[in-house]
C-alpha atoms as a PDB file:
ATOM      1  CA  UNK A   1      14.531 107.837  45.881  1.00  0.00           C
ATOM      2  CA  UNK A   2      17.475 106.044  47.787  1.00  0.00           C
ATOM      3  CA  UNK A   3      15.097 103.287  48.660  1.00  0.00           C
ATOM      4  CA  UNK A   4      13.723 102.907  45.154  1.00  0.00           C
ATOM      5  CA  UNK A   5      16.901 102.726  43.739  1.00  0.00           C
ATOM      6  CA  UNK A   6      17.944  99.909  46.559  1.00  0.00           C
ATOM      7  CA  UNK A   7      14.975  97.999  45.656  1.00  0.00           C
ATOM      8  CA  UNK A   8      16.159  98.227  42.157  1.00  0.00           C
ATOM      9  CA  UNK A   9      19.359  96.761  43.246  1.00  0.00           C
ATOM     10  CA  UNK A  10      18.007  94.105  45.617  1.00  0.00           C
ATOM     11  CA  UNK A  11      15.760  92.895  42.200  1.00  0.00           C
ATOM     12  CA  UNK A  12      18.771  92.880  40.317  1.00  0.00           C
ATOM     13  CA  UNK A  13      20.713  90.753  42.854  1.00  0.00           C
ATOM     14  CA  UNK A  14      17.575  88.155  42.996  1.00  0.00           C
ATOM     15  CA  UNK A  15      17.486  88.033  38.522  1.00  0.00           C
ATOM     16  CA  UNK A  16      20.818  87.219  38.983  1.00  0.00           C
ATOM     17  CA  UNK A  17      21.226  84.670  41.290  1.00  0.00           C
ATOM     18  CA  UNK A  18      18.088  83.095  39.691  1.00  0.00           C
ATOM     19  CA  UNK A  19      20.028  83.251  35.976  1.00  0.00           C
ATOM     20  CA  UNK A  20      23.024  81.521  37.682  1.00  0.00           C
ATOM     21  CA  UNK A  21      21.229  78.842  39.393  1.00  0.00           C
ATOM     22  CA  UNK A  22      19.574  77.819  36.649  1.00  0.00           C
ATOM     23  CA  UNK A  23      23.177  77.610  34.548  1.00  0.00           C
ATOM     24  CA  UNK A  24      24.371  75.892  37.614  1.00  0.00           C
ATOM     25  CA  UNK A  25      21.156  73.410  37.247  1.00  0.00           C
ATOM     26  CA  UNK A  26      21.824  73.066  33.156  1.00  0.00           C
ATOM     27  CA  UNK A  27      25.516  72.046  33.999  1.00  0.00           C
ATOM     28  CA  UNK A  28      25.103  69.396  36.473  1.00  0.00           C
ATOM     29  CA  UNK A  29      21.845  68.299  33.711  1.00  0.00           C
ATOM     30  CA  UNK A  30      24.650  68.416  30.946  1.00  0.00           C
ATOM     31  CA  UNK A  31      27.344  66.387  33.484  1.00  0.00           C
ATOM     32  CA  UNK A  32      24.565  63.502  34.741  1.00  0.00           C
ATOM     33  CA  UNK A  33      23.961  63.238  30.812  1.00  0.00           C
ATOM     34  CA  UNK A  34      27.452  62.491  30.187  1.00  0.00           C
ATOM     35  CA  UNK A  35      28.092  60.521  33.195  1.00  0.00           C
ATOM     36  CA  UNK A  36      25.271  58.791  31.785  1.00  0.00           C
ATOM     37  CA  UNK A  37      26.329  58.102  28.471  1.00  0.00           C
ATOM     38  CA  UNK A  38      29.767  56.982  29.668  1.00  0.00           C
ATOM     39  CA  UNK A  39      28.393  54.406  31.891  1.00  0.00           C
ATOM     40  CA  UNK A  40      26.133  53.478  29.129  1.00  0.00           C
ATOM     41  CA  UNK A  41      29.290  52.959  26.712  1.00  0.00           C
ATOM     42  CA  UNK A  42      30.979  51.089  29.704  1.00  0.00           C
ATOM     43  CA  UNK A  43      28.046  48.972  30.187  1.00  0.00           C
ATOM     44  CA  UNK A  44      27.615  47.928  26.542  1.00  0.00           C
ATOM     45  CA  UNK A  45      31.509  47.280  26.030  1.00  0.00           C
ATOM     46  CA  UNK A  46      31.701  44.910  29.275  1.00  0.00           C
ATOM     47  CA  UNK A  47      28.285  43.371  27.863  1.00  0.00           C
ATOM     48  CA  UNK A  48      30.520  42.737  24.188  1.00  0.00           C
ATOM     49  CA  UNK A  49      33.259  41.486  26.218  1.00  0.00           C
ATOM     50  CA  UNK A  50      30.967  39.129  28.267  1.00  0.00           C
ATOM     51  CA  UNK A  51      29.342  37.559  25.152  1.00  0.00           C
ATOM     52  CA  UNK A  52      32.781  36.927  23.688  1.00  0.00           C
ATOM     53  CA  UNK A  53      34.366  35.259  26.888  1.00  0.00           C
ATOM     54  CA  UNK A  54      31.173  33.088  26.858  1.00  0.00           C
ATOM     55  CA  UNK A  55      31.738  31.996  22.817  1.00  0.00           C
ATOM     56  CA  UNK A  56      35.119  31.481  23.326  1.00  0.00           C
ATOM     57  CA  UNK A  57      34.383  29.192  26.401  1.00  0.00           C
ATOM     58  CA  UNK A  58      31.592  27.728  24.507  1.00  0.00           C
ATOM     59  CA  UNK A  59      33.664  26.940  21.959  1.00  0.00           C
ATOM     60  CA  UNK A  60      36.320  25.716  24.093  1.00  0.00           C
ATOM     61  CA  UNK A  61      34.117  23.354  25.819  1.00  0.00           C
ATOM     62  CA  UNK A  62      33.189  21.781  22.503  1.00  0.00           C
ATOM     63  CA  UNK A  63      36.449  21.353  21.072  1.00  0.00           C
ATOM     64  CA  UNK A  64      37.443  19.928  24.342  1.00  0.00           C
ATOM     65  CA  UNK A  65      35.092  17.444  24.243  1.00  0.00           C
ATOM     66  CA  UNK A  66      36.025  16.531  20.640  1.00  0.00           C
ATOM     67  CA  UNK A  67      39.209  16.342  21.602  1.00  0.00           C
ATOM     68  CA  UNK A  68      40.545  12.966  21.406  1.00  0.00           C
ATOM     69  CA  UNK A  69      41.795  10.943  24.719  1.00  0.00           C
ATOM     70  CA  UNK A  70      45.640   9.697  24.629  1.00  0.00           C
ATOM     71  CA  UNK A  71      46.095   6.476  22.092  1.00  0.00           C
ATOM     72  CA  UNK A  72      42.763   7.237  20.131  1.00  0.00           C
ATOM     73  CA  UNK A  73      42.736   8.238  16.512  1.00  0.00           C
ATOM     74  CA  UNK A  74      41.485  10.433  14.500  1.00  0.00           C
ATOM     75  CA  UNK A  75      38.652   9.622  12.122  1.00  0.00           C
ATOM     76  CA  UNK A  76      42.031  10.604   9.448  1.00  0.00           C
ATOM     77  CA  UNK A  77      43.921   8.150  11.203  1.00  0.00           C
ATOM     78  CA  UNK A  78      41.228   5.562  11.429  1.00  0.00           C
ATOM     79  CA  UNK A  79      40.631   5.822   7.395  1.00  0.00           C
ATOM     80  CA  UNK A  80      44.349   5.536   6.885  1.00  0.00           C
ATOM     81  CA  UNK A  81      44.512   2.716   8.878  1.00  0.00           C
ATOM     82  CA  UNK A  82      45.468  -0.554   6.927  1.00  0.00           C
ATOM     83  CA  UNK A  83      42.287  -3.256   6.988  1.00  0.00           C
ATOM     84  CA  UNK A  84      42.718  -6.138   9.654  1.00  0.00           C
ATOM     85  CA  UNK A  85      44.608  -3.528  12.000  1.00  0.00           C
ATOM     86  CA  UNK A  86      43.650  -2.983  15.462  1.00  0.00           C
ATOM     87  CA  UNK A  87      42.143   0.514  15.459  1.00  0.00           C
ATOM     88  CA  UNK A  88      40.823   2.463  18.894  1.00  0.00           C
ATOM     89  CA  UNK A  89      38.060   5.507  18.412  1.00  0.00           C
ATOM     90  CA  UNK A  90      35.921   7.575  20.250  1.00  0.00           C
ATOM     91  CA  UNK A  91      32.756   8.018  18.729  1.00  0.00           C
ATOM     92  CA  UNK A  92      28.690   8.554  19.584  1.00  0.00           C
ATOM     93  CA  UNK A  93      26.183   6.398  19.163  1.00  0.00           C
ATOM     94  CA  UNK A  94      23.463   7.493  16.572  1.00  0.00           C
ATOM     95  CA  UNK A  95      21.372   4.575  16.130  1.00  0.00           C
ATOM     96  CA  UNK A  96      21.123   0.160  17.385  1.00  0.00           C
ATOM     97  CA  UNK A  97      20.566  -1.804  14.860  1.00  0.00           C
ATOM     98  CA  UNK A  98      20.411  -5.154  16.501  1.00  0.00           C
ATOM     99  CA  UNK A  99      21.694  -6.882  20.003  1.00  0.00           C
ATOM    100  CA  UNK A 100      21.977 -10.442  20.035  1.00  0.00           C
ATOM    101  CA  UNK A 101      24.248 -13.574  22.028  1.00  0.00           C
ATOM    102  CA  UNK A 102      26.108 -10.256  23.576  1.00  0.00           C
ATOM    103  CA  UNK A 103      26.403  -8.689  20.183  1.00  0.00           C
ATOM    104  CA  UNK A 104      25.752  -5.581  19.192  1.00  0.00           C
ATOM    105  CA  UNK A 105      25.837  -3.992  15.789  1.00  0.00           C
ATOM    106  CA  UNK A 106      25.991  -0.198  16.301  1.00  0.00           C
ATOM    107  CA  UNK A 107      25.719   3.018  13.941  1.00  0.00           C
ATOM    108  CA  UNK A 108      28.149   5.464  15.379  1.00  0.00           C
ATOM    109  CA  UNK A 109      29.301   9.173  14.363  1.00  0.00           C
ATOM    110  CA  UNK A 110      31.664  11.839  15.417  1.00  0.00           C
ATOM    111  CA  UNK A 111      32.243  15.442  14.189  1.00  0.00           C
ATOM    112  CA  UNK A 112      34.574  14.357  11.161  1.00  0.00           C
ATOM    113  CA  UNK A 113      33.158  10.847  10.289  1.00  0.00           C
ATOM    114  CA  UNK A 114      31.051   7.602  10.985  1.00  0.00           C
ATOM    115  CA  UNK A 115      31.879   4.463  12.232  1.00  0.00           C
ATOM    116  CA  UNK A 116      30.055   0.700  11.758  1.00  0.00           C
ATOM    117  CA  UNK A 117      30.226  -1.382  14.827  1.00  0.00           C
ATOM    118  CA  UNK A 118      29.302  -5.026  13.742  1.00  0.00           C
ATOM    119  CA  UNK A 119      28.957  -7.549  16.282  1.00  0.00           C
ATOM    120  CA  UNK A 120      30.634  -5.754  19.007  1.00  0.00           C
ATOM    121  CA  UNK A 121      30.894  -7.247  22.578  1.00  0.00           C
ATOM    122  CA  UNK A 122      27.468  -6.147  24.453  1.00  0.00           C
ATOM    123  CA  UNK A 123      25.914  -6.962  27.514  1.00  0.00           C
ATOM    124  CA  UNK A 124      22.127  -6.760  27.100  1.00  0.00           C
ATOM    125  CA  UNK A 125      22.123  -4.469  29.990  1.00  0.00           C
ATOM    126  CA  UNK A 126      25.093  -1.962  28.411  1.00  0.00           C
ATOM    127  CA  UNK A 127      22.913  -2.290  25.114  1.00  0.00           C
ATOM    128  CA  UNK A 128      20.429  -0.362  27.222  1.00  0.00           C
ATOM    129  CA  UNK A 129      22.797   1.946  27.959  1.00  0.00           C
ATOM    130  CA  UNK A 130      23.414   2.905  24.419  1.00  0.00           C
ATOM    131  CA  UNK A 131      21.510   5.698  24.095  1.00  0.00           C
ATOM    132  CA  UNK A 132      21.337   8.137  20.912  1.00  0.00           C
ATOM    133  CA  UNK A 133      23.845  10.884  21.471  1.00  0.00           C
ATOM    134  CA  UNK A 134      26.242   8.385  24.496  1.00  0.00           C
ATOM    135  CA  UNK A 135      29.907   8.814  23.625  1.00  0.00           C
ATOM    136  CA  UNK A 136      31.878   5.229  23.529  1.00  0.00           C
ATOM    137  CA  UNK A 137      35.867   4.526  23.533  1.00  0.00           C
ATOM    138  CA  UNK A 138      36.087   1.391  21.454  1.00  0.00           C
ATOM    139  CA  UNK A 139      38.749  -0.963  20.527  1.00  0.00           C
ATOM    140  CA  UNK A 140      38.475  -3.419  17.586  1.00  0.00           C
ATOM    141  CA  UNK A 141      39.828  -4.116  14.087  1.00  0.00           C
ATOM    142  CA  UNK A 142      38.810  -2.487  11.091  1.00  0.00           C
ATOM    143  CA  UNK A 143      37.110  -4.409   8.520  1.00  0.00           C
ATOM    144  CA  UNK A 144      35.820  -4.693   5.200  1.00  0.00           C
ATOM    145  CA  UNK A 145      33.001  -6.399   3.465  1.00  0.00           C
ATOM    146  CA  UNK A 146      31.698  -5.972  -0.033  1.00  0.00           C
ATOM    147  CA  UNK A 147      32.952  -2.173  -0.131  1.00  0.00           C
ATOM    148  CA  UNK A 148      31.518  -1.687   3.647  1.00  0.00           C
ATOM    149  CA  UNK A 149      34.599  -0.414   5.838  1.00  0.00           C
ATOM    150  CA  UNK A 150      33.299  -1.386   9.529  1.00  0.00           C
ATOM    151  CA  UNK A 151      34.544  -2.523  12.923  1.00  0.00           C
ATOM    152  CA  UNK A 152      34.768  -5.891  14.241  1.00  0.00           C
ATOM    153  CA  UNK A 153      35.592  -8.113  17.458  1.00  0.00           C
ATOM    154  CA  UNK A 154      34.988  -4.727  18.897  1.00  0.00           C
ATOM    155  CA  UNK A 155      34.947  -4.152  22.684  1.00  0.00           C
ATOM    156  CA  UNK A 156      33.849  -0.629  24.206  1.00  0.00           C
ATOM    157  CA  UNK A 157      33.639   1.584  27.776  1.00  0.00           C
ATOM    158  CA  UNK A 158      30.637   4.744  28.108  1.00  0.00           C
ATOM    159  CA  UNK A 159      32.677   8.255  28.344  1.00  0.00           C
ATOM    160  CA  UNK A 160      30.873  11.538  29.272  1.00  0.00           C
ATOM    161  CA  UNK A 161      29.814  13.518  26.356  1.00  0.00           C
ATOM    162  CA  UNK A 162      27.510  13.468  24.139  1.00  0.00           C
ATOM    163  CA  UNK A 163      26.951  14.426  20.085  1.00  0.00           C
ATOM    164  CA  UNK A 164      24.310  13.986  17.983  1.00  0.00           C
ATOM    165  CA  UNK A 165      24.821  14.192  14.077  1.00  0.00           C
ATOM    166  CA  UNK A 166      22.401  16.477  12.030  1.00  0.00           C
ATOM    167  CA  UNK A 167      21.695  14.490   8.552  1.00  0.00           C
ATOM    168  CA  UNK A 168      23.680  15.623   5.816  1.00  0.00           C
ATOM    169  CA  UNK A 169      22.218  16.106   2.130  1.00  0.00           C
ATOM    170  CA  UNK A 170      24.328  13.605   0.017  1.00  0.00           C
ATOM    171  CA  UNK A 171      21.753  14.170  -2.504  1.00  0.00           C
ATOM    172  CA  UNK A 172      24.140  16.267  -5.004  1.00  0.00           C
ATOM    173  CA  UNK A 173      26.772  13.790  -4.401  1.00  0.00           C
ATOM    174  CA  UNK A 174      24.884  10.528  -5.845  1.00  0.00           C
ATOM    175  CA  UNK A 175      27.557   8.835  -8.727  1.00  0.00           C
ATOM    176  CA  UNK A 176      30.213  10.474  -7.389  1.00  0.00           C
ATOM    177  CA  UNK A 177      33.156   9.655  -6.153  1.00  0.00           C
ATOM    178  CA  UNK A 178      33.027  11.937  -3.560  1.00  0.00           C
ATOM    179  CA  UNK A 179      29.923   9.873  -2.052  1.00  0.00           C
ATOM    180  CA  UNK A 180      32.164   7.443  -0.481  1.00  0.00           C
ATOM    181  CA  UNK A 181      33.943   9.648   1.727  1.00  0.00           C
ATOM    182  CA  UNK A 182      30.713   9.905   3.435  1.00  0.00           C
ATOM    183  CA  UNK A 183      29.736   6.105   4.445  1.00  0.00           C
ATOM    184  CA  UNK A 184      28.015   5.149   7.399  1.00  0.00           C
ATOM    185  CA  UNK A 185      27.389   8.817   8.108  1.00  0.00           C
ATOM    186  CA  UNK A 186      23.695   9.760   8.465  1.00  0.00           C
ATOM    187  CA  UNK A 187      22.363  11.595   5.642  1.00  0.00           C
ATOM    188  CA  UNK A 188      19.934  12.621   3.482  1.00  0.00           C
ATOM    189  CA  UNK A 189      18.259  12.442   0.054  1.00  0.00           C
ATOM    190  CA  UNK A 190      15.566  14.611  -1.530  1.00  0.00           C
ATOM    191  CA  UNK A 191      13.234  15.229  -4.478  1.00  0.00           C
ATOM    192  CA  UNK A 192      13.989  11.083  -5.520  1.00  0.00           C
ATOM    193  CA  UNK A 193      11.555   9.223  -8.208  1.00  0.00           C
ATOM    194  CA  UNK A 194      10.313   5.708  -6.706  1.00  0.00           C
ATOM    195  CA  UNK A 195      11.095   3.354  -9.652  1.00  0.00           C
ATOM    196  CA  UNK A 196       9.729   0.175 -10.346  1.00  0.00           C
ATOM    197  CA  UNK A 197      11.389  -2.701  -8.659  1.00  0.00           C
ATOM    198  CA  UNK A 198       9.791  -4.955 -10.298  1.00  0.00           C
ATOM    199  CA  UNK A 199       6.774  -6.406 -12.287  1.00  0.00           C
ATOM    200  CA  UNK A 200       5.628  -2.865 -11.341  1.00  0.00           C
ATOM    201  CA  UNK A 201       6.011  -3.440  -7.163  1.00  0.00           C
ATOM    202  CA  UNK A 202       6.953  -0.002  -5.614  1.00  0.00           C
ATOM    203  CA  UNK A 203       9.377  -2.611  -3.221  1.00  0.00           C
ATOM    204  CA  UNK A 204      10.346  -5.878  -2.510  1.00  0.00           C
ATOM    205  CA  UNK A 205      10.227  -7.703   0.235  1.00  0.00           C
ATOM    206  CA  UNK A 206      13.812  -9.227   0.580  1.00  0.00           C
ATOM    207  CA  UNK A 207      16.261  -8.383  -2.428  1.00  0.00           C
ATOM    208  CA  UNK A 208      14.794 -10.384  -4.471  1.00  0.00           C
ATOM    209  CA  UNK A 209      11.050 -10.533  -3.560  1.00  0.00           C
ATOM    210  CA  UNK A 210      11.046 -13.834  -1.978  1.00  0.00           C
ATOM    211  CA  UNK A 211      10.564 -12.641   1.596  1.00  0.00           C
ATOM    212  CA  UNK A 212       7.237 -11.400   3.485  1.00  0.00           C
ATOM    213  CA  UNK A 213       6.424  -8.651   5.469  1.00  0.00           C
ATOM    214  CA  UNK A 214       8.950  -8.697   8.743  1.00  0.00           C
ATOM    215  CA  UNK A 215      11.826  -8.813   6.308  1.00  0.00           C
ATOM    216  CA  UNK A 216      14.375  -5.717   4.564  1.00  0.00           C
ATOM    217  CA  UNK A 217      12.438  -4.078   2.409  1.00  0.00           C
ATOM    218  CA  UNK A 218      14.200  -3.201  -1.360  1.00  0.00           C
ATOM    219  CA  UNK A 219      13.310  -0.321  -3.191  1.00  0.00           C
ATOM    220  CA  UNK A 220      14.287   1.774  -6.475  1.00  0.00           C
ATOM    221  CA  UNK A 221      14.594   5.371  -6.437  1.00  0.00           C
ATOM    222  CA  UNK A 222      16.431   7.769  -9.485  1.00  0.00           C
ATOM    223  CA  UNK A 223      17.713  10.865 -10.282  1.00  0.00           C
ATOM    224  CA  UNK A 224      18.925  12.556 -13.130  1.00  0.00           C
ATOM    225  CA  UNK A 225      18.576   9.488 -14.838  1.00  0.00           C
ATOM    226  CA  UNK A 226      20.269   6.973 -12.660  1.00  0.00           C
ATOM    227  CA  UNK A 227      18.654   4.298 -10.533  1.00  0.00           C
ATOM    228  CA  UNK A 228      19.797   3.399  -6.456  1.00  0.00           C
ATOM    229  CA  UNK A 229      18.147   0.275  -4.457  1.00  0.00           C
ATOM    230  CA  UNK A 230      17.902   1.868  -1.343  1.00  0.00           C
ATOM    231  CA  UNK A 231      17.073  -0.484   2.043  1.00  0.00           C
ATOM    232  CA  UNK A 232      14.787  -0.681   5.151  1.00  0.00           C
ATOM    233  CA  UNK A 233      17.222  -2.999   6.814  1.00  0.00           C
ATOM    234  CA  UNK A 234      14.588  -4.947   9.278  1.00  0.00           C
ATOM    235  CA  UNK A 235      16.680  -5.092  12.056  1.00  0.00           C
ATOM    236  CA  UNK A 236      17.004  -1.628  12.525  1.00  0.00           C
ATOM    237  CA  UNK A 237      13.850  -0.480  11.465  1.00  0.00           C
ATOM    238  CA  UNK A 238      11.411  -3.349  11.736  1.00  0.00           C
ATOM    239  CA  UNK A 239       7.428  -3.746  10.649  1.00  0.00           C
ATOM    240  CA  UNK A 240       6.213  -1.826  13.542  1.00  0.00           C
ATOM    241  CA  UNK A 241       8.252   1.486  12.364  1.00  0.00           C
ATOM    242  CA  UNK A 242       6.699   4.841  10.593  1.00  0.00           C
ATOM    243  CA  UNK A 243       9.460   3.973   7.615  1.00  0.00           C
ATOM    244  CA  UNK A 244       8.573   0.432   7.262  1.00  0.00           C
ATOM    245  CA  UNK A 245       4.767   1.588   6.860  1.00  0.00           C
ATOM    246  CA  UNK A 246       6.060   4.485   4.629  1.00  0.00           C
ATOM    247  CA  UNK A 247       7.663   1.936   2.290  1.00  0.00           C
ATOM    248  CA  UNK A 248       4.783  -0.261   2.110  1.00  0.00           C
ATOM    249  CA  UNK A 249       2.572   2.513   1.026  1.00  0.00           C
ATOM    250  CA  UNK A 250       5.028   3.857  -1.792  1.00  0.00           C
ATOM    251  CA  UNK A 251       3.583   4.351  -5.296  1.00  0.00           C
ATOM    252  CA  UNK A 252       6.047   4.544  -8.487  1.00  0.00           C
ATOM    253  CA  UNK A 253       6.578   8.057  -9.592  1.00  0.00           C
ATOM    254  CA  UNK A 254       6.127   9.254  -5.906  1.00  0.00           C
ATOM    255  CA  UNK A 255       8.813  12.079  -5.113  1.00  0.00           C
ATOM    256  CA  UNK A 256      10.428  11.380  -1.644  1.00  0.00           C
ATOM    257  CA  UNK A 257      12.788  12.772   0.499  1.00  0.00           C
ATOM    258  CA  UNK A 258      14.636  10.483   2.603  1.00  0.00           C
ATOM    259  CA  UNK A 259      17.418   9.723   5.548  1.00  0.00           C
ATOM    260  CA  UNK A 260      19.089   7.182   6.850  1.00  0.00           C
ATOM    261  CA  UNK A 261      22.724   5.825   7.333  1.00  0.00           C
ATOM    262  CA  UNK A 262      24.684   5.863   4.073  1.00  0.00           C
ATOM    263  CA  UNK A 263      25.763   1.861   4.225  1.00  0.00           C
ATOM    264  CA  UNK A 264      27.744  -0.040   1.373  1.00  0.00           C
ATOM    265  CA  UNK A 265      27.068  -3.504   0.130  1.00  0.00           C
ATOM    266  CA  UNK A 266      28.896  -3.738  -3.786  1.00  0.00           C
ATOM    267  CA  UNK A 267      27.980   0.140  -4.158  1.00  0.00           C
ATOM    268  CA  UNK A 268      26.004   2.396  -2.147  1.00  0.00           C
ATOM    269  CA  UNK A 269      23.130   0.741  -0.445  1.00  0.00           C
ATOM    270  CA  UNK A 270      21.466   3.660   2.254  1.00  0.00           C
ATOM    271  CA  UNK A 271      19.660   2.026   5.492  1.00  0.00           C
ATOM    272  CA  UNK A 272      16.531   4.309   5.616  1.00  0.00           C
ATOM    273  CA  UNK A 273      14.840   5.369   8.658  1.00  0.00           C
ATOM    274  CA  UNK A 274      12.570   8.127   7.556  1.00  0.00           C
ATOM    275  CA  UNK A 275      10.595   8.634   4.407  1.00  0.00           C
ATOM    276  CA  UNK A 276       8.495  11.472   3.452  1.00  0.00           C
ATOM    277  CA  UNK A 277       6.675  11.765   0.111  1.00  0.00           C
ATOM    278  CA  UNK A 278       6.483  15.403  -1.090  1.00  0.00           C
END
């Protein structure tokens, strides 16, 4: 009897230290879970903080290289800027219209506005240089001819940087006076009627038809009623280009969409480089 009942208690011992193992096994189960978790949490919050410190330097990196140098204006200060003053910018080149006799005449943009170089002073092999996107310091006086505000006897150095200007739908903004505040900027139109320029031409060659194929082509385009001449200015885009094809092949009562630089000659007069007929 003595030795059953000390088996008994030697059973009883062994369910017991079984039922607190496993309690011991559930609480270091429940402690890795929560060690876990709070390394998860950790993780992801260092992760947030990560992604913020690299926006904020992102963002810090572009305003800093917006930033204007010391003695360059603003595009504010530029507009304010009385005609026939000397005015110095920092700017990025977006397109070449033409280089010749160490002249070049230069479509330029930065975050807040456009500039028009015309004529600037231009080695052949700095023309080269002039890249899409390359950020120039120039120096020059601001001009104006027949409504086009533009830069002249213009001299210029290469900076690091670099910006290229996504084209901005004007399209709402056509007989406005609002429209101006954009010039030389590169921009777009859509859903425009091609018009007939005359005797039922889709274009012109020349302004007033008296040119040939090699010259700026002259179109008509409406909306809402009201008629623009836009412009394939040669120079830029010449007879070889996808535009000046694209012109040549217009119908009237085609619906386009459009870009180019937003140029001014006695009114708004764009310089198309891309056509696209819906």
């Amino acid at each position: 009897m003595k030795k059953f009942v000390a088996m008994l208690l030697a059973l009883s011992m062994v369910f017991a230290l079984a039922g607190c193992g496993s309690s011991s096994d559930e609480g270091s189960s429940s402690d890795g879970a929560a060690s876990s978790s709070t390394a998860d949490a950790s993780a992801a919050e260092e992760s947030e903080v990560d992604s913020q410190a690299e926006a904020e330097g992102s963002a810090s990196e572009a305003a800093a290289e917006s930033a204007k140098s010391e003695g360059v204006m603003t595009y504010a200060e530029y507009i304010a800027a009385d005609v026939d003053t000397e005015v110095v910018i920092e700017t990025y080149v977006q397109a070449k219209q033409s280089w010749w006799e160490d002249q070049a005449t230069v479509y330029t943009q930065d975050e807040d506005g456009a500039y028009f170089l015309y004529n600037m002073t231009c080695s052949e092999e700095d023309y080269e240089k002039l890249t899409v996107g390359t950020k120039i310091k120039v120096t020059g006086y601001k001009s104006e001819w027949s409504g086009e505000v533009e830069i002249i006897d213009a001299t210029f150095e290469i900076e690091e940087g670099s910006y290229i200007a996504e084209a901005l739908d004007v399209t709402d903004l056509l007989g406005t006076d609002e429209l101006i505040d954009h010039q030389n900027e590169y921009v777009s139109f859509t859903g425009m009627t091609v018009e007939d320029s005359g005797d039922g031409a889709a274009f012109l060659y020349s302004w007033d038809g008296s040119g040939s194929d090699g010259d700026d082509l002259y179109f008509n385009v409406s909306l809402n009623g009201e008629t623009y001449t836009f412009t394939v200015e040669s120079y830029l885009c010449d007879n070889t280009t996808d535009v000046y094809a694209a012109v040549t092949n217009l119908q009237v009562g085609d619906v386009i969409d459009m870009e180019g630089f937003l140029y001014w000659y006695e009114g708004v007069n764009p310089h198309i480089t891309s056509v696209t007929v819906q």
